[in-house]
Amino acid sequence: MPARTGDDVLTRLRERPPNLWLDGEQVADPTTHPATAGMAKSLAALYDLQHRPELVDTMTYESPTSGDRVGMSFVVPETVEDLQRRAEMHKVWADASLGFIGRSPDYINVNLMAAGMAPTYFEQCDPRFGKHVTDYYVHVREHDLALTHALTNPQVDRSKRDSELADPYIALGVVAETAEGIVVRGARMLATLPISDEILIFPSTVLQRGDDMKPYAMAFAVPNDIEGLSFQGREPLDTGRSHADHPLGSRFDEMDAMVYFDDVLVPWERVFLVGDVELANQAYARTGAVLHMAHQVVTLKIAKTEAFLGTMQAAVDMIGTGGYQHVQEMIAETIIALETMKAFKVASEVGATRNEYGLLTPLRGPLDAARNYYPKMYQRLVEILRLVTSSGLIMIPTAADRTGPIGDKIEKFLGAAGGSAEERVRLMRLAWDMTISAFGGRQAHYENFFFGDPVRMRMALYNVYDRVELVDRVKRFVADDTWPD
């Protein structure tokens, strides 16, 4: 089938809902449940963007196998222009949510594309697995499926190896290999967007070495409604309030979930890797998946930073504080952050090279810098927005307040230099939902750990960034007493 519409997405969710549990009850229909309906509609709206006449060429391309129009996030880039064209698609989806859907389907799509273009990597584990991963990529592309994933094991006792826990299947592991496939048991976190169609379990990048860790080395994909699989969602952030009251939380609560596997049988054709710790640990890096994912993420964060900048400036204009020097300094700091992220993106594209499997892959250095820069910068963006709006984040009556018996007082006393009370409150509601609401708090925490533990991220950057030539240059300079003689 060609690129899906929003109706296609909602129909599949109704017909094949994930086994999702919230507040002790199973979600029978994610399209109508109060905690998931808002996000389901937003997800559908993203897919509808693929069919807007003015966006068709941006959002889709012609499938090399079916000839149908399929999602641009699945494209195999051959040139820098292809990477830039794909980024335009990422940006359209990101702008639709002001960058607040952190796990839109294009994130995993580029992961799967990179894996699908590296079949020989997976063939090192089993000659069948290369075809399996490539076939799955084509299947997801041709059916325009939405995927979630889950990378980390439950935080039971990090001082022990997974195999040393009282139950060795707290962490997701392979219990058995059968003629039909592998049987897996245990749990993973954190699956964001469990109302997707399927889940991709790719190898964790932090598996310790040793034969006892082989059961935890795996890569596979299964539908979210497969027998034995269940999602336990966190407390919902969509509390049923209107878009006017909760402009972000009512639309974009993606939901985060623990994923439980109770002896799930994964058919062999959906198995891509099993039992090889070294291959598991290198899968993201060697296939280039991590860099294509980071390229999507940087584009998303540009959209999010633009949303912060726009909200800051709108608030400053609304309350008339643009002449204050400290306000100008903070807005300028935000501009610098935005342009820094844009520069990282451009540098990653123009420096792209082909990896060992022939896939054009964005340059790692700028993307690694972005992945280490943005988590801290995001906390500063939140702080700046709080500072420029100050008490405006607190005095934000609800829509019902504004139409209630004392609505005239709200109109009089909450008006602003740049707009009516209604306009001011709606803007401040957005700023509140970006910063200090439950939704905003989750976003800040999520951004801090988006790429992993910040300290470990910097350790990884220290270990992978090539500085040999720079050191040699300095040594040559200090040893040379003849130049410029």
CSV table of C-alpha atoms in Angstrom, one decimal:
chain,number,residue,atom,x,y,z
A,1,MET,CA,0.0,0.0,0.0
A,2,PRO,CA,1.2,3.6,-0.5
A,3,ALA,CA,1.9,6.1,2.2
A,4,ARG,CA,-0.9,5.9,4.8
A,5,THR,CA,-3.5,8.5,5.6
A,6,GLY,CA,-4.6,9.5,9.0
A,7,ASP,CA,-7.7,7.4,8.6
A,8,ASP,CA,-5.5,4.4,7.8
A,9,VAL,CA,-3.6,4.9,11.0
A,10,LEU,CA,-6.7,5.2,13.2
A,11,THR,CA,-8.4,2.2,11.5
A,12,ARG,CA,-5.4,0.0,12.2
A,13,LEU,CA,-5.3,1.2,15.8
A,14,ARG,CA,-9.0,0.3,16.3
A,15,GLU,CA,-8.6,-3.1,14.6
A,16,ARG,CA,-5.3,-4.1,16.1
A,17,PRO,CA,-4.7,-2.1,19.3
A,18,PRO,CA,-1.5,-2.7,21.2
A,19,ASN,CA,-1.8,-4.6,24.5
A,20,LEU,CA,-1.5,-1.4,26.5
A,21,TRP,CA,-2.3,-1.0,30.2
A,22,LEU,CA,-3.0,2.3,31.9
A,23,ASP,CA,-4.2,2.9,35.5
A,24,GLY,CA,-4.8,-0.8,36.0
A,25,GLU,CA,-7.0,-1.2,32.9
A,26,GLN,CA,-6.4,-2.4,29.4
A,27,VAL,CA,-6.8,0.2,26.7
A,28,ALA,CA,-9.4,-1.4,24.3
A,29,ASP,CA,-9.3,1.4,21.7
A,30,PRO,CA,-6.5,3.9,21.7
A,31,THR,CA,-8.4,6.2,19.4
A,32,THR,CA,-11.1,6.9,22.0
A,33,HIS,CA,-9.4,6.3,25.4
A,34,PRO,CA,-9.1,9.7,27.2
A,35,ALA,CA,-5.3,9.2,27.8
A,36,THR,CA,-4.4,8.2,24.2
A,37,ALA,CA,-7.0,9.7,21.9
A,38,GLY,CA,-5.3,13.1,21.6
A,39,MET,CA,-2.0,11.5,20.6
A,40,ALA,CA,-3.7,9.1,18.2
A,41,LYS,CA,-5.3,12.1,16.4
A,42,SER,CA,-2.0,13.9,16.3
A,43,LEU,CA,-0.2,10.8,14.9
A,44,ALA,CA,-2.9,10.5,12.3
A,45,ALA,CA,-2.5,14.2,11.4
A,46,LEU,CA,1.2,13.6,10.7
A,47,TYR,CA,0.3,10.9,8.2
A,48,ASP,CA,-2.3,13.2,6.6
A,49,LEU,CA,0.5,15.7,5.9
A,50,GLN,CA,1.9,13.2,3.4
A,51,HIS,CA,-1.1,13.7,1.2
A,52,ARG,CA,-1.3,17.5,1.1
A,53,PRO,CA,-0.9,18.4,-2.6
A,54,GLU,CA,1.7,21.0,-1.8
A,55,LEU,CA,3.7,18.6,0.4
A,56,VAL,CA,3.6,15.3,-1.6
A,57,ASP,CA,7.0,15.7,-3.1
A,58,THR,CA,8.5,16.8,0.3
A,59,MET,CA,6.9,14.0,2.3
A,60,THR,CA,7.0,11.0,-0.1
A,61,TYR,CA,9.0,9.5,-3.0
A,62,GLU,CA,8.4,6.7,-5.5
A,63,SER,CA,9.1,3.3,-4.0
A,64,PRO,CA,11.8,1.4,-5.9
A,65,THR,CA,9.8,-1.8,-5.6
A,66,SER,CA,6.1,-1.0,-5.9
A,67,GLY,CA,6.1,2.3,-7.6
A,68,ASP,CA,3.8,3.7,-5.0
A,69,ARG,CA,4.5,6.9,-3.1
A,70,VAL,CA,6.1,6.0,0.2
A,71,GLY,CA,7.3,8.0,3.2
A,72,MET,CA,10.4,10.1,2.5
A,73,SER,CA,12.0,9.0,5.8
A,74,PHE,CA,12.5,5.5,4.2
A,75,VAL,CA,14.6,6.9,1.4
A,76,VAL,CA,18.1,5.6,0.9
A,77,PRO,CA,20.2,8.7,0.4
A,78,GLU,CA,22.6,8.7,-2.5
A,79,THR,CA,23.7,12.3,-2.4
A,80,VAL,CA,23.9,15.2,0.1
A,81,GLU,CA,20.9,16.6,-1.6
A,82,ASP,CA,19.0,13.4,-0.7
A,83,LEU,CA,19.9,13.9,3.0
A,84,GLN,CA,18.8,17.5,2.9
A,85,ARG,CA,15.5,16.5,1.1
A,86,ARG,CA,14.8,13.9,3.8
A,87,ALA,CA,15.5,16.5,6.5
A,88,GLU,CA,12.9,18.7,4.9
A,89,MET,CA,10.4,15.9,5.5
A,90,HIS,CA,11.6,15.5,9.1
A,91,LYS,CA,11.2,19.3,9.6
A,92,VAL,CA,7.5,19.3,8.4
A,93,TRP,CA,6.6,16.6,10.9
A,94,ALA,CA,8.6,18.3,13.6
A,95,ASP,CA,7.1,21.7,13.0
A,96,ALA,CA,3.6,20.3,13.2
A,97,SER,CA,4.2,19.5,16.9
A,98,LEU,CA,6.6,22.4,17.6
A,99,GLY,CA,9.2,19.7,18.1
A,100,PHE,CA,7.3,18.1,21.0
A,101,ILE,CA,6.7,14.7,19.5
A,102,GLY,CA,10.1,13.2,20.4
A,103,ARG,CA,9.5,9.8,18.9
A,104,SER,CA,7.7,10.4,15.6
A,105,PRO,CA,7.9,7.4,13.3
A,106,ASP,CA,10.6,8.9,11.1
A,107,TYR,CA,13.1,8.4,13.9
A,108,ILE,CA,12.9,4.6,13.8
A,109,ASN,CA,12.4,4.6,10.0
A,110,VAL,CA,15.9,5.9,9.4
A,111,ASN,CA,17.3,3.4,11.9
A,112,LEU,CA,15.6,0.6,10.0
A,113,MET,CA,16.7,1.9,6.6
A,114,ALA,CA,20.4,2.0,7.7
A,115,ALA,CA,20.1,-1.6,9.1
A,116,GLY,CA,18.4,-2.8,5.9
A,117,MET,CA,21.2,-1.4,3.8
A,118,ALA,CA,23.8,-3.4,5.8
A,119,PRO,CA,22.6,-7.1,5.3
A,120,THR,CA,26.2,-8.5,5.4
A,121,TYR,CA,26.6,-7.1,8.9
A,122,PHE,CA,23.8,-9.3,10.2
A,123,GLU,CA,24.9,-12.2,8.0
A,124,GLN,CA,28.0,-12.5,10.2
A,125,CYS,CA,25.6,-13.7,12.9
A,126,ASP,CA,23.5,-16.0,10.7
A,127,PRO,CA,23.4,-16.2,6.8
A,128,ARG,CA,19.6,-15.8,7.0
A,129,PHE,CA,19.6,-12.6,9.0
A,130,GLY,CA,20.8,-10.2,6.3
A,131,LYS,CA,17.8,-11.0,4.2
A,132,HIS,CA,15.5,-10.8,7.2
A,133,VAL,CA,16.5,-7.2,8.1
A,134,THR,CA,16.3,-6.0,4.5
A,135,ASP,CA,12.9,-7.7,3.9
A,136,TYR,CA,11.6,-6.1,7.1
A,137,TYR,CA,12.8,-2.7,6.0
A,138,VAL,CA,10.9,-3.1,2.7
A,139,HIS,CA,7.8,-4.4,4.6
A,140,VAL,CA,7.7,-1.4,6.9
A,141,ARG,CA,8.3,1.0,4.1
A,142,GLU,CA,5.7,-0.5,1.8
A,143,HIS,CA,3.1,-0.6,4.6
A,144,ASP,CA,4.1,2.7,6.1
A,145,LEU,CA,4.1,1.3,9.6
A,146,ALA,CA,4.9,3.2,12.7
A,147,LEU,CA,7.5,1.6,15.1
A,148,THR,CA,8.5,2.1,18.7
A,149,HIS,CA,11.6,0.7,20.3
A,150,ALA,CA,13.0,0.0,23.8
A,151,LEU,CA,16.7,0.0,24.6
A,152,THR,CA,17.4,-0.4,28.3
A,153,ASN,CA,16.8,-3.0,30.9
A,154,PRO,CA,14.9,-2.5,34.1
A,155,GLN,CA,16.8,-0.7,36.9
A,156,VAL,CA,16.7,-3.6,39.4
A,157,ASP,CA,20.3,-3.8,40.5
A,158,ARG,CA,22.9,-2.0,38.3
A,159,SER,CA,25.7,-3.3,40.4
A,160,LYS,CA,25.2,-6.8,39.0
A,161,ARG,CA,25.3,-8.3,35.5
A,162,ASP,CA,21.9,-9.2,34.1
A,163,SER,CA,22.8,-12.8,34.3
A,164,GLU,CA,23.6,-12.5,38.0
A,165,LEU,CA,20.1,-11.3,39.1
A,166,ALA,CA,18.0,-13.8,41.0
A,167,ASP,CA,15.8,-14.0,37.9
A,168,PRO,CA,18.1,-13.9,34.9
A,169,TYR,CA,15.1,-12.8,32.8
A,170,ILE,CA,14.5,-9.5,34.4
A,171,ALA,CA,16.4,-8.2,31.5
A,172,LEU,CA,15.0,-9.2,28.1
A,173,GLY,CA,16.7,-12.4,27.0
A,174,VAL,CA,16.4,-15.4,24.7
A,175,VAL,CA,14.9,-18.4,26.5
A,176,ALA,CA,15.0,-20.8,23.6
A,177,GLU,CA,15.5,-21.3,19.9
A,178,THR,CA,12.9,-23.4,18.2
A,179,ALA,CA,12.1,-24.4,14.6
A,180,GLU,CA,9.6,-21.6,14.5
A,181,GLY,CA,11.8,-18.8,16.0
A,182,ILE,CA,13.2,-17.5,19.2
A,183,VAL,CA,11.3,-17.3,22.5
A,184,VAL,CA,12.1,-14.2,24.5
A,185,ARG,CA,11.3,-13.3,28.1
A,186,GLY,CA,11.8,-10.2,30.3
A,187,ALA,CA,11.3,-6.5,30.1
A,188,ARG,CA,12.7,-3.4,28.4
A,189,MET,CA,12.2,0.3,28.9
A,190,LEU,CA,11.5,2.9,27.7
A,191,ALA,CA,9.1,2.4,24.8
A,192,THR,CA,7.8,5.8,23.8
A,193,LEU,CA,4.7,5.8,21.5
A,194,PRO,CA,3.3,2.4,22.3
A,195,ILE,CA,0.3,3.2,20.1
A,196,SER,CA,2.6,2.5,17.2
A,197,ASP,CA,2.1,-0.6,15.1
A,198,GLU,CA,5.2,-2.7,15.9
A,199,ILE,CA,8.2,-2.6,18.2
A,200,LEU,CA,11.8,-2.9,17.0
A,201,ILE,CA,14.1,-4.4,19.6
A,202,PHE,CA,17.7,-3.6,18.6
A,203,PRO,CA,20.8,-4.5,20.6
A,204,SER,CA,21.6,-2.5,23.6
A,205,THR,CA,25.0,-0.7,23.1
A,206,VAL,CA,26.1,-1.5,26.7
A,207,LEU,CA,26.2,-5.2,26.9
A,208,GLN,CA,29.0,-6.5,29.0
A,209,ARG,CA,31.2,-9.1,27.5
A,210,GLY,CA,31.1,-12.8,28.4
A,211,ASP,CA,29.2,-16.0,27.3
A,212,ASP,CA,26.7,-15.4,30.1
A,213,MET,CA,25.5,-12.2,28.3
A,214,LYS,CA,24.8,-14.0,25.0
A,215,PRO,CA,21.1,-14.5,25.8
A,216,TYR,CA,20.7,-10.7,26.0
A,217,ALA,CA,22.2,-10.0,22.5
A,218,MET,CA,19.4,-9.9,20.1
A,219,ALA,CA,17.6,-7.9,17.4
A,220,PHE,CA,14.0,-8.5,16.2
A,221,ALA,CA,10.7,-6.9,15.5
A,222,VAL,CA,7.1,-8.0,16.4
A,223,PRO,CA,3.7,-6.4,16.2
A,224,ASN,CA,2.5,-4.6,19.3
A,225,ASP,CA,-0.5,-6.9,19.6
A,226,ILE,CA,1.5,-10.2,19.5
A,227,GLU,CA,0.6,-12.8,22.1
A,228,GLY,CA,2.6,-12.4,25.3
A,229,LEU,CA,3.7,-8.8,24.7
A,230,SER,CA,2.3,-6.0,26.9
A,231,PHE,CA,3.0,-2.3,27.6
A,232,GLN,CA,2.6,-0.8,31.0
A,233,GLY,CA,2.2,3.0,30.5
A,234,ARG,CA,3.2,5.6,32.9
A,235,GLU,CA,0.7,8.0,34.4
A,236,PRO,CA,-1.0,9.9,31.5
A,237,LEU,CA,-0.2,13.6,31.0
A,238,ASP,CA,-3.2,14.1,28.8
A,239,THR,CA,-5.7,14.8,31.6
A,240,GLY,CA,-8.7,15.6,29.3
A,241,ARG,CA,-8.3,19.3,29.3
A,242,SER,CA,-8.9,21.4,26.2
A,243,HIS,CA,-6.2,22.5,23.7
A,244,ALA,CA,-6.7,26.0,25.1
A,245,ASP,CA,-5.8,24.9,28.6
A,246,HIS,CA,-3.1,22.3,27.8
A,247,PRO,CA,-2.0,23.1,24.3
A,248,LEU,CA,0.8,20.5,24.2
A,249,GLY,CA,-0.2,17.9,26.8
A,250,SER,CA,-3.7,17.5,25.2
A,251,ARG,CA,-2.1,16.8,21.8
A,252,PHE,CA,1.3,15.3,22.2
A,253,ASP,CA,1.5,12.9,25.2
A,254,GLU,CA,3.3,10.1,23.4
A,255,MET,CA,3.2,7.9,26.5
A,256,ASP,CA,6.2,6.1,27.8
A,257,ALA,CA,6.0,2.4,28.7
A,258,MET,CA,7.7,-0.6,30.1
A,259,VAL,CA,7.5,-3.5,27.7
A,260,TYR,CA,6.9,-7.0,29.1
A,261,PHE,CA,7.7,-10.1,27.1
A,262,ASP,CA,6.1,-13.3,28.5
A,263,ASP,CA,7.7,-16.0,26.4
A,264,VAL,CA,6.9,-14.3,23.1
A,265,LEU,CA,7.6,-16.4,20.1
A,266,VAL,CA,9.4,-14.3,17.5
A,267,PRO,CA,9.3,-15.9,14.0
A,268,TRP,CA,12.7,-16.5,12.4
A,269,GLU,CA,11.9,-14.1,9.6
A,270,ARG,CA,11.6,-11.3,12.2
A,271,VAL,CA,14.9,-12.2,13.9
A,272,PHE,CA,18.0,-10.1,12.8
A,273,LEU,CA,20.6,-11.0,15.4
A,274,VAL,CA,20.9,-13.4,18.3
A,275,GLY,CA,23.6,-14.6,20.7
A,276,ASP,CA,26.6,-12.4,19.5
A,277,VAL,CA,27.6,-9.8,22.0
A,278,GLU,CA,30.2,-8.1,19.9
A,279,LEU,CA,27.8,-7.7,16.9
A,280,ALA,CA,25.1,-6.5,19.2
A,281,ASN,CA,27.3,-3.8,20.8
A,282,GLN,CA,28.5,-2.5,17.4
A,283,ALA,CA,25.2,-2.7,15.5
A,284,TYR,CA,24.1,1.0,15.7
A,285,ALA,CA,27.6,2.3,14.9
A,286,ARG,CA,28.7,-0.1,12.2
A,287,THR,CA,25.4,0.1,10.2
A,288,GLY,CA,25.3,3.9,10.5
A,289,ALA,CA,21.9,3.7,12.1
A,290,VAL,CA,22.9,5.9,15.1
A,291,LEU,CA,24.0,8.7,12.8
A,292,HIS,CA,20.9,8.7,10.6
A,293,MET,CA,18.8,8.8,13.8
A,294,ALA,CA,20.9,11.6,15.1
A,295,HIS,CA,20.4,13.5,11.9
A,296,GLN,CA,16.6,13.2,12.4
A,297,VAL,CA,17.0,14.3,16.0
A,298,VAL,CA,19.0,17.4,15.2
A,299,THR,CA,16.4,18.4,12.7
A,300,LEU,CA,13.7,17.9,15.4
A,301,LYS,CA,15.6,19.9,18.0
A,302,ILE,CA,16.0,22.8,15.6
A,303,ALA,CA,12.2,22.8,15.3
A,304,LYS,CA,11.9,22.7,19.1
A,305,THR,CA,14.4,25.5,19.6
A,306,GLU,CA,12.6,27.6,17.1
A,307,ALA,CA,9.4,27.0,19.0
A,308,PHE,CA,11.1,28.2,22.2
A,309,LEU,CA,12.5,31.3,20.5
A,310,GLY,CA,9.1,32.1,19.0
A,311,THR,CA,7.3,31.7,22.3
A,312,MET,CA,9.9,33.8,24.1
A,313,GLN,CA,9.7,36.6,21.6
A,314,ALA,CA,5.9,36.5,21.5
A,315,ALA,CA,5.8,36.7,25.3
A,316,VAL,CA,8.2,39.6,25.4
A,317,ASP,CA,6.2,41.5,22.8
A,318,MET,CA,3.0,40.7,24.6
A,319,ILE,CA,4.1,42.2,28.0
A,320,GLY,CA,6.4,44.9,26.6
A,321,THR,CA,9.8,43.8,28.1
A,322,GLY,CA,11.7,43.8,24.8
A,323,GLY,CA,13.6,47.0,25.8
A,324,TYR,CA,15.3,45.4,28.8
A,325,GLN,CA,18.9,44.5,28.3
A,326,HIS,CA,18.8,41.3,30.3
A,327,VAL,CA,15.9,40.1,28.2
A,328,GLN,CA,17.7,40.9,25.0
A,329,GLU,CA,20.7,39.0,26.2
A,330,MET,CA,18.6,35.9,27.0
A,331,ILE,CA,16.9,36.0,23.6
A,332,ALA,CA,20.3,36.4,21.9
A,333,GLU,CA,21.5,33.3,23.8
A,334,THR,CA,18.6,31.4,22.4
A,335,ILE,CA,19.3,32.6,18.9
A,336,ILE,CA,22.9,31.4,19.3
A,337,ALA,CA,21.6,28.0,20.4
A,338,LEU,CA,19.4,27.7,17.4
A,339,GLU,CA,22.1,28.7,14.9
A,340,THR,CA,24.5,26.3,16.6
A,341,MET,CA,22.1,23.4,16.0
A,342,LYS,CA,21.5,24.5,12.4
A,343,ALA,CA,25.3,24.5,11.9
A,344,PHE,CA,25.6,21.0,13.3
A,345,LYS,CA,23.0,19.8,10.9
A,346,VAL,CA,24.5,21.4,7.8
A,347,ALA,CA,28.0,20.2,8.7
A,348,SER,CA,26.8,16.6,9.2
A,349,GLU,CA,25.2,16.7,5.7
A,350,VAL,CA,27.9,18.3,3.7
A,351,GLY,CA,30.5,16.1,5.3
A,352,ALA,CA,28.6,12.9,4.7
A,353,THR,CA,30.6,9.9,3.5
A,354,ARG,CA,29.8,6.3,2.5
A,355,ASN,CA,30.2,3.7,5.2
A,356,GLU,CA,31.6,0.3,4.8
A,357,TYR,CA,28.2,-0.9,3.3
A,358,GLY,CA,28.1,1.9,0.8
A,359,LEU,CA,25.4,3.9,2.6
A,360,LEU,CA,25.8,7.6,2.5
A,361,THR,CA,26.0,8.6,6.2
A,362,PRO,CA,26.0,12.0,7.9
A,363,LEU,CA,29.3,13.1,9.4
A,364,ARG,CA,29.7,11.9,13.0
A,365,GLY,CA,31.6,14.7,14.6
A,366,PRO,CA,28.9,17.4,14.3
A,367,LEU,CA,26.2,15.0,15.3
A,368,ASP,CA,28.1,13.8,18.4
A,369,ALA,CA,28.7,17.4,19.3
A,370,ALA,CA,25.0,18.1,19.0
A,371,ARG,CA,24.0,15.1,21.1
A,372,ASN,CA,26.3,16.4,23.9
A,373,TYR,CA,25.4,20.0,23.5
A,374,TYR,CA,21.6,20.0,23.4
A,375,PRO,CA,20.6,18.1,26.6
A,376,LYS,CA,22.2,20.9,28.7
A,377,MET,CA,21.1,23.6,26.4
A,378,TYR,CA,17.5,22.5,26.6
A,379,GLN,CA,17.5,23.0,30.3
A,380,ARG,CA,18.7,26.5,29.7
A,381,LEU,CA,16.0,27.2,27.1
A,382,VAL,CA,13.4,26.2,29.7
A,383,GLU,CA,15.0,28.5,32.3
A,384,ILE,CA,15.1,31.4,29.9
A,385,LEU,CA,11.4,31.0,28.9
A,386,ARG,CA,10.5,30.9,32.6
A,387,LEU,CA,12.5,34.0,33.3
A,388,VAL,CA,11.1,36.1,30.4
A,389,THR,CA,7.5,35.1,31.3
A,390,SER,CA,8.0,35.1,35.2
A,391,SER,CA,4.7,35.4,37.0
A,392,GLY,CA,2.8,35.1,33.7
A,393,LEU,CA,3.3,31.3,34.0
A,394,ILE,CA,1.3,31.3,37.2
A,395,MET,CA,-1.6,33.6,36.5
A,396,ILE,CA,-3.2,31.7,33.7
A,397,PRO,CA,-6.9,31.1,34.3
A,398,THR,CA,-8.6,28.3,32.4
A,399,ALA,CA,-10.9,28.6,29.4
A,400,ALA,CA,-13.8,28.0,31.8
A,401,ASP,CA,-12.6,30.9,34.0
A,402,ARG,CA,-12.5,33.2,31.1
A,403,THR,CA,-16.1,32.5,30.1
A,404,GLY,CA,-17.4,32.3,33.7
A,405,PRO,CA,-19.0,34.9,35.9
A,406,ILE,CA,-15.9,36.9,36.5
A,407,GLY,CA,-14.6,36.7,33.0
A,408,ASP,CA,-14.9,40.4,32.7
A,409,LYS,CA,-12.3,40.9,35.4
A,410,ILE,CA,-9.9,38.6,33.7
A,411,GLU,CA,-10.4,40.5,30.5
A,412,LYS,CA,-9.6,43.8,32.3
A,413,PHE,CA,-6.7,42.8,34.5
A,414,LEU,CA,-4.9,40.1,32.4
A,415,GLY,CA,-4.8,42.1,29.2
A,416,ALA,CA,-1.4,43.0,27.9
A,417,ALA,CA,0.4,45.7,25.8
A,418,GLY,CA,0.5,43.2,22.9
A,419,GLY,CA,-2.9,41.7,23.0
A,420,SER,CA,-6.2,40.8,24.7
A,421,ALA,CA,-6.4,38.8,27.9
A,422,GLU,CA,-7.5,35.8,25.8
A,423,GLU,CA,-4.5,36.1,23.6
A,424,ARG,CA,-2.1,36.6,26.5
A,425,VAL,CA,-3.5,33.7,28.5
A,426,ARG,CA,-3.4,31.3,25.5
A,427,LEU,CA,0.3,32.3,24.9
A,428,MET,CA,1.2,31.9,28.6
A,429,ARG,CA,-0.6,28.5,28.7
A,430,LEU,CA,1.7,27.4,25.9
A,431,ALA,CA,4.8,28.7,27.7
A,432,TRP,CA,3.6,26.9,30.9
A,433,ASP,CA,3.1,23.6,29.0
A,434,MET,CA,6.6,23.9,27.6
A,435,THR,CA,8.2,24.5,31.0
A,436,ILE,CA,6.5,23.8,34.4
A,437,SER,CA,3.4,21.7,33.7
A,438,ALA,CA,3.6,18.0,34.1
A,439,PHE,CA,4.1,17.7,30.4
A,440,GLY,CA,6.9,20.3,30.4
A,441,GLY,CA,8.6,18.5,33.3
A,442,ARG,CA,8.6,15.2,31.5
A,443,GLN,CA,10.0,17.0,28.4
A,444,ALA,CA,12.9,18.4,30.4
A,445,HIS,CA,13.8,15.1,32.0
A,446,TYR,CA,13.4,13.3,28.7
A,447,GLU,CA,15.7,15.7,26.9
A,448,ASN,CA,18.4,15.3,29.6
A,449,PHE,CA,18.5,11.6,28.9
A,450,PHE,CA,17.4,11.5,25.3
A,451,PHE,CA,20.7,10.1,24.0
A,452,GLY,CA,21.7,8.3,27.2
A,453,ASP,CA,23.4,9.2,30.5
A,454,PRO,CA,25.0,12.7,29.9
A,455,VAL,CA,28.3,11.7,31.6
A,456,ARG,CA,28.6,8.5,29.6
A,457,MET,CA,27.8,10.4,26.4
A,458,ARG,CA,30.8,12.7,27.1
A,459,MET,CA,33.0,9.7,27.9
A,460,ALA,CA,32.0,8.2,24.6
A,461,LEU,CA,32.8,11.4,22.8
A,462,TYR,CA,36.2,11.5,24.5
A,463,ASN,CA,36.9,7.9,23.4
A,464,VAL,CA,35.8,8.2,19.7
A,465,TYR,CA,36.8,11.6,18.7
A,466,ASP,CA,40.0,11.5,16.6
A,467,ARG,CA,42.5,13.9,18.0
A,468,VAL,CA,45.7,12.2,16.9
A,469,GLU,CA,46.6,14.6,14.1
A,470,LEU,CA,45.9,17.6,16.4
A,471,VAL,CA,48.3,16.2,19.0
A,472,ASP,CA,50.9,15.5,16.4
A,473,ARG,CA,50.6,19.0,15.0
A,474,VAL,CA,51.2,20.6,18.5
A,475,LYS,CA,54.1,18.3,19.2
A,476,ARG,CA,55.7,19.2,15.8
A,477,PHE,CA,55.3,22.9,16.6
A,478,VAL,CA,56.8,22.8,20.0
A,479,ALA,CA,59.7,20.6,18.8
A,480,ASP,CA,60.5,22.9,15.8
A,481,ASP,CA,62.9,25.8,16.7
A,482,THR,CA,63.7,26.6,13.1
A,483,TRP,CA,60.3,28.1,11.9
A,484,PRO,CA,60.0,30.7,10.5
A,485,ASP,CA,63.7,31.0,10.0
